[in-house]
């Protein structure tokens, strides 16, 4: 473990929080939570070393598990895509960990589902609810396409398609703008529909401008997009395992792990149906291409919510349902913090918020030190440790702190 994190402090929520501690359950094995990697392979590798899961001599090309790595569980809490600097290197690193026998759980983030929906949209250009998802991926996807074109498409010949034909396979037509409000009315408010239409007009221009900044023509974007789909979506793709194995949530002990959070309906479904059944239903919706319907349901809320007024609501009724079944804490990313992981109380539930903005591009924009590194460890003895290069000590929490 890095020398700068040898000291520790007691980690407390900002408000008093009391639970029947005797009912609090630790994970059965040490669980290491990483989240919001956003295509930064180097930051993830540094975080793995910080956690003690891989040998200090490990590199992106050769990673070696330690005893902790062989005995522990790793949960990657969503948002592996976008922002850069190294989408493909990150997936190759995760793939190497997966191949090494690491006990690995992959959770869906909003950026991950946005990429999946965008690539899948090429199969659904006649579906008014989904044909705009390619454009909806936005300018951040240009880096992914640039990487794919450089590494897989050099020298590949363009099919005999005009720019107009390519646009018809990637972008919604003018008719989409006219008909989308009718098809989306059962899932989105009028205000959200107006915002979506406005964003799609803007995102198309922003996306193509970003691609041009990476030196990609429309024809090259088309080649890269088709290759990206074959890599990540098609059954035999090099990285198809990622979406095939993606879960919505993970429950261990008294902790519910997800990318963003829960609402009342999902909280009650979780305790009544169990996380495995919900994960199966989630993957079925992905495989069937029912992205739009899922994205705006309680399933989508799990990887999108920021507990805003227009999100699916979490209230004391939902958290009481969880508490009655000995679930006392939600662990998530999605909301970034600049001083390491944070601990909040929300409607009677502890919330471990673990997005420390790891990726180099965002850290540079925020004038944060580069590179980042962080891990949150949920030990089988009940201790929770928050390690981050942005905080000078290990934050340590134990349920016994909550005894009255």
CSV table of C-alpha atoms in Angstrom, one decimal:
chain,number,residue,atom,x,y,z
A,1,UNK,CA,0.0,0.0,0.0
A,2,UNK,CA,1.3,3.5,-0.8
A,3,UNK,CA,3.2,5.2,1.9
A,4,UNK,CA,1.1,8.4,1.8
A,5,UNK,CA,-1.9,6.3,3.0
A,6,UNK,CA,-0.4,4.7,6.1
A,7,UNK,CA,-2.4,7.0,8.4
A,8,UNK,CA,-6.2,6.6,8.9
A,9,UNK,CA,-9.2,8.6,10.2
A,10,UNK,CA,-12.6,7.5,11.4
A,11,UNK,CA,-15.1,7.9,8.5
A,12,UNK,CA,-18.5,9.2,9.7
A,13,UNK,CA,-21.7,10.3,7.9
A,14,UNK,CA,-22.6,13.9,8.3
A,15,UNK,CA,-25.8,13.2,10.3
A,16,UNK,CA,-26.4,10.8,13.1
A,17,UNK,CA,-27.5,7.4,11.8
A,18,UNK,CA,-28.7,4.6,13.9
A,19,UNK,CA,-29.4,1.0,12.8
A,20,UNK,CA,-29.7,-2.3,14.6
A,21,UNK,CA,-26.0,-3.1,14.3
A,22,UNK,CA,-26.4,-6.7,15.3
A,23,UNK,CA,-28.3,-7.2,12.0
A,24,UNK,CA,-25.6,-5.6,9.9
A,25,UNK,CA,-23.9,-8.2,7.6
A,26,UNK,CA,-20.4,-7.8,6.1
A,27,UNK,CA,-19.6,-9.3,2.7
A,28,UNK,CA,-18.6,-12.9,2.7
A,29,UNK,CA,-15.3,-12.1,1.1
A,30,UNK,CA,-13.3,-8.9,0.9
A,31,UNK,CA,-14.9,-6.7,-1.9
A,32,UNK,CA,-13.1,-4.0,-3.8
A,33,UNK,CA,-15.2,-1.3,-5.5
A,34,UNK,CA,-13.9,0.7,-8.4
A,35,UNK,CA,-16.1,3.0,-10.4
A,36,UNK,CA,-16.3,5.7,-13.1
A,37,UNK,CA,-13.0,4.5,-14.8
A,38,UNK,CA,-14.0,6.4,-18.0
A,39,UNK,CA,-11.5,4.9,-20.3
A,40,UNK,CA,-8.4,5.6,-18.2
A,41,UNK,CA,-6.5,2.3,-18.1
A,42,UNK,CA,-3.5,3.8,-16.2
A,43,UNK,CA,-5.7,5.2,-13.4
A,44,UNK,CA,-7.3,1.8,-13.0
A,45,UNK,CA,-4.0,0.0,-12.9
A,46,UNK,CA,-2.7,2.5,-10.3
A,47,UNK,CA,-5.9,1.8,-8.3
A,48,UNK,CA,-5.4,-1.9,-8.5
A,49,UNK,CA,-1.9,-1.5,-7.1
A,50,UNK,CA,-3.3,0.8,-4.4
A,51,UNK,CA,-5.7,-1.9,-3.4
A,52,UNK,CA,-3.0,-4.6,-3.2
A,53,UNK,CA,-4.9,-6.7,-5.7
A,54,UNK,CA,-2.1,-6.9,-8.3
A,55,UNK,CA,1.7,-6.9,-8.0
A,56,UNK,CA,3.5,-3.6,-8.1
A,57,UNK,CA,5.4,-4.9,-11.1
A,58,UNK,CA,2.2,-5.3,-13.1
A,59,UNK,CA,1.7,-3.3,-16.3
A,60,UNK,CA,-1.0,-2.8,-18.8
A,61,UNK,CA,0.6,-5.5,-20.9
A,62,UNK,CA,1.1,-8.0,-18.0
A,63,UNK,CA,-0.9,-8.0,-14.9
A,64,UNK,CA,-0.3,-10.4,-12.0
A,65,UNK,CA,-2.8,-11.0,-9.2
A,66,UNK,CA,-1.6,-11.1,-5.6
A,67,UNK,CA,-3.1,-13.3,-2.9
A,68,UNK,CA,-5.7,-10.6,-2.2
A,69,UNK,CA,-6.6,-10.6,-5.9
A,70,UNK,CA,-7.1,-14.4,-5.9
A,71,UNK,CA,-9.2,-14.4,-2.7
A,72,UNK,CA,-11.2,-11.1,-3.1
A,73,UNK,CA,-14.0,-9.9,-5.2
A,74,UNK,CA,-13.8,-6.9,-7.5
A,75,UNK,CA,-16.9,-4.8,-8.4
A,76,UNK,CA,-16.5,-2.3,-11.2
A,77,UNK,CA,-19.4,0.1,-10.7
A,78,UNK,CA,-20.1,1.3,-14.1
A,79,UNK,CA,-19.0,4.0,-16.7
A,80,UNK,CA,-16.0,2.2,-18.2
A,81,UNK,CA,-16.5,4.1,-21.5
A,82,UNK,CA,-15.9,7.7,-22.7
A,83,UNK,CA,-13.7,10.7,-21.9
A,84,UNK,CA,-10.5,8.8,-22.5
A,85,UNK,CA,-7.6,8.6,-22.8
A,86,UNK,CA,-7.6,4.9,-23.5
A,87,UNK,CA,-10.9,3.0,-24.0
A,88,UNK,CA,-9.4,-0.1,-25.6
A,89,UNK,CA,-6.5,-0.4,-23.2
A,90,UNK,CA,-8.9,-0.3,-20.3
A,91,UNK,CA,-11.0,-3.1,-21.8
A,92,UNK,CA,-8.0,-5.2,-22.5
A,93,UNK,CA,-6.9,-4.7,-18.9
A,94,UNK,CA,-10.3,-5.7,-17.5
A,95,UNK,CA,-10.2,-8.7,-19.9
A,96,UNK,CA,-6.8,-9.8,-18.6
A,97,UNK,CA,-8.1,-9.6,-15.0
A,98,UNK,CA,-11.2,-11.6,-16.1
A,99,UNK,CA,-9.0,-14.2,-17.8
A,100,UNK,CA,-6.7,-14.5,-14.7
A,101,UNK,CA,-9.6,-15.9,-12.7
A,102,UNK,CA,-10.4,-12.7,-10.7
A,103,UNK,CA,-13.9,-12.9,-9.1
A,104,UNK,CA,-15.3,-9.9,-11.1
A,105,UNK,CA,-18.7,-8.2,-11.2
A,106,UNK,CA,-19.4,-5.6,-13.9
A,107,UNK,CA,-22.2,-3.1,-13.2
A,108,UNK,CA,-23.9,-1.0,-15.8
A,109,UNK,CA,-23.2,2.8,-15.9
A,110,UNK,CA,-25.1,5.4,-17.9
A,111,UNK,CA,-22.2,5.9,-20.3
A,112,UNK,CA,-21.9,2.1,-20.9
A,113,UNK,CA,-25.6,1.8,-21.8
A,114,UNK,CA,-25.4,4.9,-23.9
A,115,UNK,CA,-22.6,3.3,-26.0
A,116,UNK,CA,-24.5,0.0,-26.2
A,117,UNK,CA,-27.7,1.8,-27.3
A,118,UNK,CA,-25.8,3.9,-29.8
A,119,UNK,CA,-24.1,0.9,-31.5
A,120,UNK,CA,-27.2,-1.2,-31.5
A,121,UNK,CA,-29.2,1.7,-33.0
A,122,UNK,CA,-27.7,0.8,-36.4
A,123,UNK,CA,-29.9,-2.3,-36.3
A,124,UNK,CA,-33.0,-0.2,-35.3
A,125,UNK,CA,-33.0,2.8,-37.7
A,126,UNK,CA,-36.7,2.1,-38.4
A,127,UNK,CA,-37.5,2.4,-34.7
A,128,UNK,CA,-38.5,6.0,-33.9
A,129,UNK,CA,-37.8,5.4,-30.2
A,130,UNK,CA,-34.2,4.2,-30.7
A,131,UNK,CA,-32.8,5.4,-34.1
A,132,UNK,CA,-31.4,8.6,-32.4
A,133,UNK,CA,-29.3,6.7,-29.9
A,134,UNK,CA,-26.2,6.8,-32.2
A,135,UNK,CA,-26.2,10.6,-32.2
A,136,UNK,CA,-27.1,10.6,-28.5
A,137,UNK,CA,-23.7,9.0,-27.6
A,138,UNK,CA,-22.3,12.5,-28.2
A,139,UNK,CA,-18.8,13.9,-28.9
A,140,UNK,CA,-17.1,11.9,-26.1
A,141,UNK,CA,-17.5,8.8,-28.3
A,142,UNK,CA,-15.2,10.3,-31.0
A,143,UNK,CA,-12.1,9.2,-29.0
A,144,UNK,CA,-13.4,5.6,-29.0
A,145,UNK,CA,-14.0,5.6,-32.7
A,146,UNK,CA,-10.6,7.2,-33.3
A,147,UNK,CA,-8.9,4.4,-31.3
A,148,UNK,CA,-10.8,1.8,-33.2
A,149,UNK,CA,-10.1,3.2,-36.6
A,150,UNK,CA,-6.4,3.5,-35.8
A,151,UNK,CA,-6.1,0.0,-34.4
A,152,UNK,CA,-8.5,-2.0,-36.6
A,153,UNK,CA,-9.5,-0.1,-39.7
A,154,UNK,CA,-6.2,1.2,-41.2
A,155,UNK,CA,-6.2,0.1,-44.9
A,156,UNK,CA,-9.7,-1.2,-44.8
A,157,UNK,CA,-11.6,-0.2,-47.9
A,158,UNK,CA,-14.8,1.8,-47.8
A,159,UNK,CA,-18.0,0.2,-49.1
A,160,UNK,CA,-19.5,1.9,-52.0
A,161,UNK,CA,-21.8,4.2,-50.0
A,162,UNK,CA,-22.3,7.9,-50.4
A,163,UNK,CA,-22.3,10.3,-47.5
A,164,UNK,CA,-26.1,10.5,-47.7
A,165,UNK,CA,-26.4,6.7,-47.5
A,166,UNK,CA,-24.1,6.6,-44.5
A,167,UNK,CA,-26.0,9.4,-42.7
A,168,UNK,CA,-29.2,7.4,-43.2
A,169,UNK,CA,-27.6,4.4,-41.4
A,170,UNK,CA,-26.3,6.5,-38.5
A,171,UNK,CA,-28.5,9.7,-38.0
A,172,UNK,CA,-32.2,10.2,-37.5
A,173,UNK,CA,-34.0,11.8,-40.5
A,174,UNK,CA,-36.1,15.0,-40.3
A,175,UNK,CA,-39.2,12.7,-40.0
A,176,UNK,CA,-37.8,11.5,-36.6
A,177,UNK,CA,-38.0,15.0,-35.2
A,178,UNK,CA,-41.7,15.2,-36.3
A,179,UNK,CA,-42.7,11.7,-35.0
A,180,UNK,CA,-40.6,11.2,-31.9
A,181,UNK,CA,-42.9,13.2,-29.5
A,182,UNK,CA,-45.8,10.9,-30.3
A,183,UNK,CA,-43.8,7.6,-29.7
A,184,UNK,CA,-42.0,8.9,-26.6
A,185,UNK,CA,-45.1,10.4,-24.9
A,186,UNK,CA,-45.7,7.3,-22.7
A,187,UNK,CA,-42.2,7.4,-21.3
A,188,UNK,CA,-41.1,11.0,-21.1
A,189,UNK,CA,-42.7,14.3,-20.1
A,190,UNK,CA,-43.3,16.9,-22.7
A,191,UNK,CA,-40.5,19.0,-21.2
A,192,UNK,CA,-38.0,16.1,-21.5
A,193,UNK,CA,-39.1,15.4,-25.1
A,194,UNK,CA,-38.5,19.0,-26.1
A,195,UNK,CA,-35.1,18.8,-24.4
A,196,UNK,CA,-34.2,15.5,-26.1
A,197,UNK,CA,-35.1,16.9,-29.6
A,198,UNK,CA,-33.0,20.0,-29.0
A,199,UNK,CA,-30.1,17.9,-27.7
A,200,UNK,CA,-30.1,15.6,-30.7
A,201,UNK,CA,-29.9,18.5,-33.1
A,202,UNK,CA,-26.9,19.9,-31.2
A,203,UNK,CA,-25.2,16.5,-30.6
A,204,UNK,CA,-25.1,15.6,-34.2
A,205,UNK,CA,-23.1,18.7,-35.0
A,206,UNK,CA,-20.9,18.3,-31.9
A,207,UNK,CA,-20.2,14.6,-32.7
A,208,UNK,CA,-19.1,15.2,-36.2
A,209,UNK,CA,-17.0,18.2,-35.2
A,210,UNK,CA,-15.3,16.0,-32.5
A,211,UNK,CA,-14.6,13.3,-35.1
A,212,UNK,CA,-13.1,15.8,-37.5
A,213,UNK,CA,-10.8,17.0,-34.7
A,214,UNK,CA,-9.5,13.4,-34.5
A,215,UNK,CA,-9.0,13.5,-38.3
A,216,UNK,CA,-12.0,11.2,-39.1
A,217,UNK,CA,-14.1,11.7,-42.1
A,218,UNK,CA,-17.8,10.6,-42.2
A,219,UNK,CA,-16.8,7.4,-44.1
A,220,UNK,CA,-14.1,6.6,-41.5
A,221,UNK,CA,-16.6,7.2,-38.7
A,222,UNK,CA,-18.9,4.7,-40.4
A,223,UNK,CA,-16.1,2.1,-40.6
A,224,UNK,CA,-15.1,2.6,-37.0
A,225,UNK,CA,-18.8,2.5,-35.8
A,226,UNK,CA,-19.3,-0.8,-37.7
A,227,UNK,CA,-16.1,-2.2,-36.2
A,228,UNK,CA,-17.1,-1.0,-32.7
A,229,UNK,CA,-20.4,-2.9,-33.0
A,230,UNK,CA,-18.6,-6.1,-34.1
A,231,UNK,CA,-16.1,-5.7,-31.2
A,232,UNK,CA,-18.6,-5.0,-28.4
A,233,UNK,CA,-22.1,-6.1,-29.5
A,234,UNK,CA,-21.8,-9.0,-31.9
A,235,UNK,CA,-21.7,-12.4,-30.2
A,236,UNK,CA,-18.1,-13.3,-31.2
A,237,UNK,CA,-16.7,-9.8,-30.7
A,238,UNK,CA,-13.4,-9.4,-28.8
A,239,UNK,CA,-15.1,-7.4,-26.0
A,240,UNK,CA,-18.6,-8.9,-26.3
A,241,UNK,CA,-18.1,-10.4,-22.8
A,242,UNK,CA,-18.5,-6.9,-21.3
A,243,UNK,CA,-22.2,-6.4,-22.2
A,244,UNK,CA,-23.0,-10.1,-22.0
A,245,UNK,CA,-21.9,-10.1,-18.3
A,246,UNK,CA,-23.2,-6.7,-17.3
A,247,UNK,CA,-25.3,-6.6,-14.2
A,248,UNK,CA,-27.6,-3.9,-13.0
A,249,UNK,CA,-26.8,-4.3,-9.3
A,250,UNK,CA,-24.9,-6.4,-6.8
A,251,UNK,CA,-25.9,-7.3,-3.2
A,252,UNK,CA,-23.3,-8.4,-0.7
A,253,UNK,CA,-24.0,-8.4,3.0
A,254,UNK,CA,-25.9,-5.3,4.0
A,255,UNK,CA,-24.6,-3.4,0.9
A,256,UNK,CA,-26.4,-2.7,-2.4
A,257,UNK,CA,-23.9,-1.9,-5.1
A,258,UNK,CA,-25.0,0.0,-8.2
A,259,UNK,CA,-23.8,2.8,-10.5
A,260,UNK,CA,-26.2,5.5,-9.4
A,261,UNK,CA,-28.7,4.4,-6.8
A,262,UNK,CA,-32.3,3.1,-6.2
A,263,UNK,CA,-35.8,4.3,-6.2
A,264,UNK,CA,-38.8,3.1,-4.1
A,265,UNK,CA,-40.0,0.7,-6.8
A,266,UNK,CA,-36.7,-0.9,-7.4
A,267,UNK,CA,-36.0,-1.1,-3.7
A,268,UNK,CA,-39.2,-3.1,-3.2
A,269,UNK,CA,-38.5,-5.3,-6.2
A,270,UNK,CA,-35.0,-6.0,-4.9
A,271,UNK,CA,-36.2,-7.4,-1.6
A,272,UNK,CA,-39.1,-9.3,-3.2
A,273,UNK,CA,-37.4,-10.7,-6.3
A,274,UNK,CA,-33.7,-10.7,-5.5
A,275,UNK,CA,-30.9,-9.1,-7.3
A,276,UNK,CA,-30.2,-12.1,-9.5
A,277,UNK,CA,-33.7,-12.1,-11.0
A,278,UNK,CA,-33.4,-8.4,-11.7
A,279,UNK,CA,-30.0,-8.8,-13.3
A,280,UNK,CA,-31.4,-11.5,-15.6
A,281,UNK,CA,-34.4,-9.3,-16.6
A,282,UNK,CA,-32.0,-6.4,-17.2
A,283,UNK,CA,-29.7,-8.5,-19.5
A,284,UNK,CA,-32.8,-9.8,-21.3
A,285,UNK,CA,-33.9,-6.3,-22.1
A,286,UNK,CA,-30.4,-5.5,-23.4
A,287,UNK,CA,-30.3,-8.6,-25.6
A,288,UNK,CA,-33.7,-7.9,-27.0
A,289,UNK,CA,-32.8,-4.4,-28.0
A,290,UNK,CA,-35.5,-2.8,-25.7
A,291,UNK,CA,-33.1,0.0,-24.7
A,292,UNK,CA,-35.5,3.0,-24.9
A,293,UNK,CA,-38.2,1.3,-22.7
A,294,UNK,CA,-35.6,0.2,-20.2
A,295,UNK,CA,-33.6,3.5,-20.2
A,296,UNK,CA,-36.6,5.4,-18.9
A,297,UNK,CA,-37.9,2.8,-16.4
A,298,UNK,CA,-36.9,2.0,-12.8
A,299,UNK,CA,-34.1,-0.1,-14.4
A,300,UNK,CA,-32.6,2.9,-16.1
A,301,UNK,CA,-32.9,4.9,-12.9
A,302,UNK,CA,-30.4,2.5,-11.2
A,303,UNK,CA,-27.6,3.8,-13.5
A,304,UNK,CA,-28.9,7.3,-14.1
A,305,UNK,CA,-30.4,8.8,-10.9
A,306,UNK,CA,-28.9,11.7,-9.1
A,307,UNK,CA,-32.0,12.0,-6.9
A,308,UNK,CA,-33.2,15.0,-8.8
A,309,UNK,CA,-36.8,16.1,-8.8
A,310,UNK,CA,-37.4,14.5,-12.2
A,311,UNK,CA,-35.7,11.1,-11.3
A,312,UNK,CA,-37.7,8.1,-10.0
A,313,UNK,CA,-38.1,9.0,-6.3
A,314,UNK,CA,-36.4,7.3,-3.3
A,315,UNK,CA,-38.3,8.0,-0.1
A,316,UNK,CA,-38.3,6.7,3.4
A,317,UNK,CA,-40.8,4.0,2.3
A,318,UNK,CA,-38.3,2.5,-0.1
A,319,UNK,CA,-35.4,2.7,2.4
A,320,UNK,CA,-37.5,1.1,5.1
A,321,UNK,CA,-38.2,-1.8,2.8
A,322,UNK,CA,-34.5,-2.3,2.4
A,323,UNK,CA,-33.8,-1.9,6.1
A,324,UNK,CA,-36.4,-4.4,7.0
A,325,UNK,CA,-34.4,-6.9,5.0
A,326,UNK,CA,-31.1,-6.0,6.6
A,327,UNK,CA,-29.9,-3.8,3.7
A,328,UNK,CA,-28.5,-0.6,5.3
A,329,UNK,CA,-26.1,1.0,2.7
A,330,UNK,CA,-26.0,1.9,-1.0
A,331,UNK,CA,-22.6,1.9,-2.7
A,332,UNK,CA,-22.4,3.9,-5.9
A,333,UNK,CA,-20.4,6.1,-8.2
A,334,UNK,CA,-21.9,8.6,-10.7
A,335,UNK,CA,-21.7,11.7,-8.5
A,336,UNK,CA,-18.0,12.8,-8.5
A,337,UNK,CA,-16.1,14.2,-5.5
A,338,UNK,CA,-12.7,15.9,-5.3
A,339,UNK,CA,-11.6,14.9,-1.8
A,340,UNK,CA,-11.9,11.1,-2.0
A,341,UNK,CA,-15.0,9.0,-1.3
A,342,UNK,CA,-17.8,10.6,0.6
A,343,UNK,CA,-20.4,9.1,3.1
A,344,UNK,CA,-23.9,10.5,3.2
A,345,UNK,CA,-27.3,9.6,4.8
A,346,UNK,CA,-30.2,9.7,2.4
A,347,UNK,CA,-33.7,8.9,3.6
A,348,UNK,CA,-32.4,6.6,6.3
A,349,UNK,CA,-29.8,4.8,4.2
A,350,UNK,CA,-26.0,5.2,4.3
A,351,UNK,CA,-24.6,6.2,0.9
A,352,UNK,CA,-21.0,5.4,0.1
A,353,UNK,CA,-20.3,7.7,-2.9
A,354,UNK,CA,-17.1,6.5,-4.5
A,355,UNK,CA,-16.6,8.4,-7.8
A,356,UNK,CA,-13.3,10.3,-7.2
A,357,UNK,CA,-13.1,11.4,-10.9
A,358,UNK,CA,-10.3,9.1,-11.8
A,359,UNK,CA,-9.9,9.8,-15.5
A,360,UNK,CA,-7.0,12.1,-16.6
A,361,UNK,CA,-8.9,14.3,-18.9
A,362,UNK,CA,-11.5,15.4,-16.4
A,363,UNK,CA,-8.9,15.8,-13.7
A,364,UNK,CA,-6.9,18.1,-15.9
A,365,UNK,CA,-10.0,20.2,-16.6
A,366,UNK,CA,-10.7,20.4,-12.8
A,367,UNK,CA,-7.1,21.2,-12.0
A,368,UNK,CA,-6.8,18.0,-10.0
A,369,UNK,CA,-3.5,16.1,-9.7
A,370,UNK,CA,-3.0,13.6,-12.5
A,371,UNK,CA,-3.1,10.6,-12.4
A,372,UNK,CA,-5.9,9.6,-10.0
A,373,UNK,CA,-6.2,6.4,-8.0
A,374,UNK,CA,-8.9,5.2,-5.6
A,375,UNK,CA,-10.5,2.0,-4.2
A,376,UNK,CA,-13.2,1.4,-1.6
A,377,UNK,CA,-12.7,-1.9,0.3
A,378,UNK,CA,-15.6,-3.7,2.0
A,379,UNK,CA,-13.9,-6.3,4.2
A,380,UNK,CA,-15.4,-9.5,5.5
A,381,UNK,CA,-14.6,-8.4,9.0
A,382,UNK,CA,-17.0,-5.4,8.6
A,383,UNK,CA,-14.5,-2.7,8.1
A,384,UNK,CA,-14.9,-0.3,5.1
A,385,UNK,CA,-11.8,1.6,3.9
A,386,UNK,CA,-11.8,4.5,1.4
A,387,UNK,CA,-8.4,4.9,-0.2
A,388,UNK,CA,-7.8,7.8,-2.6
A,389,UNK,CA,-4.9,9.8,-3.9
A,390,UNK,CA,-6.9,12.9,-3.3
A,391,UNK,CA,-7.1,12.4,0.5
A,392,UNK,CA,-4.1,12.1,2.8
A,393,UNK,CA,-5.3,9.3,4.9
A,394,UNK,CA,-7.4,6.1,4.7
A,395,UNK,CA,-11.1,6.7,5.6
A,396,UNK,CA,-12.2,3.9,7.9
A,397,UNK,CA,-15.8,3.0,8.7
A,398,UNK,CA,-17.2,0.2,10.8
A,399,UNK,CA,-20.9,-0.4,11.6
A,400,UNK,CA,-20.0,-0.5,15.3
A,401,UNK,CA,-19.5,3.3,15.0
A,402,UNK,CA,-23.3,3.5,14.7
A,403,UNK,CA,-24.1,2.0,18.0
A,404,UNK,CA,-26.0,4.4,20.3
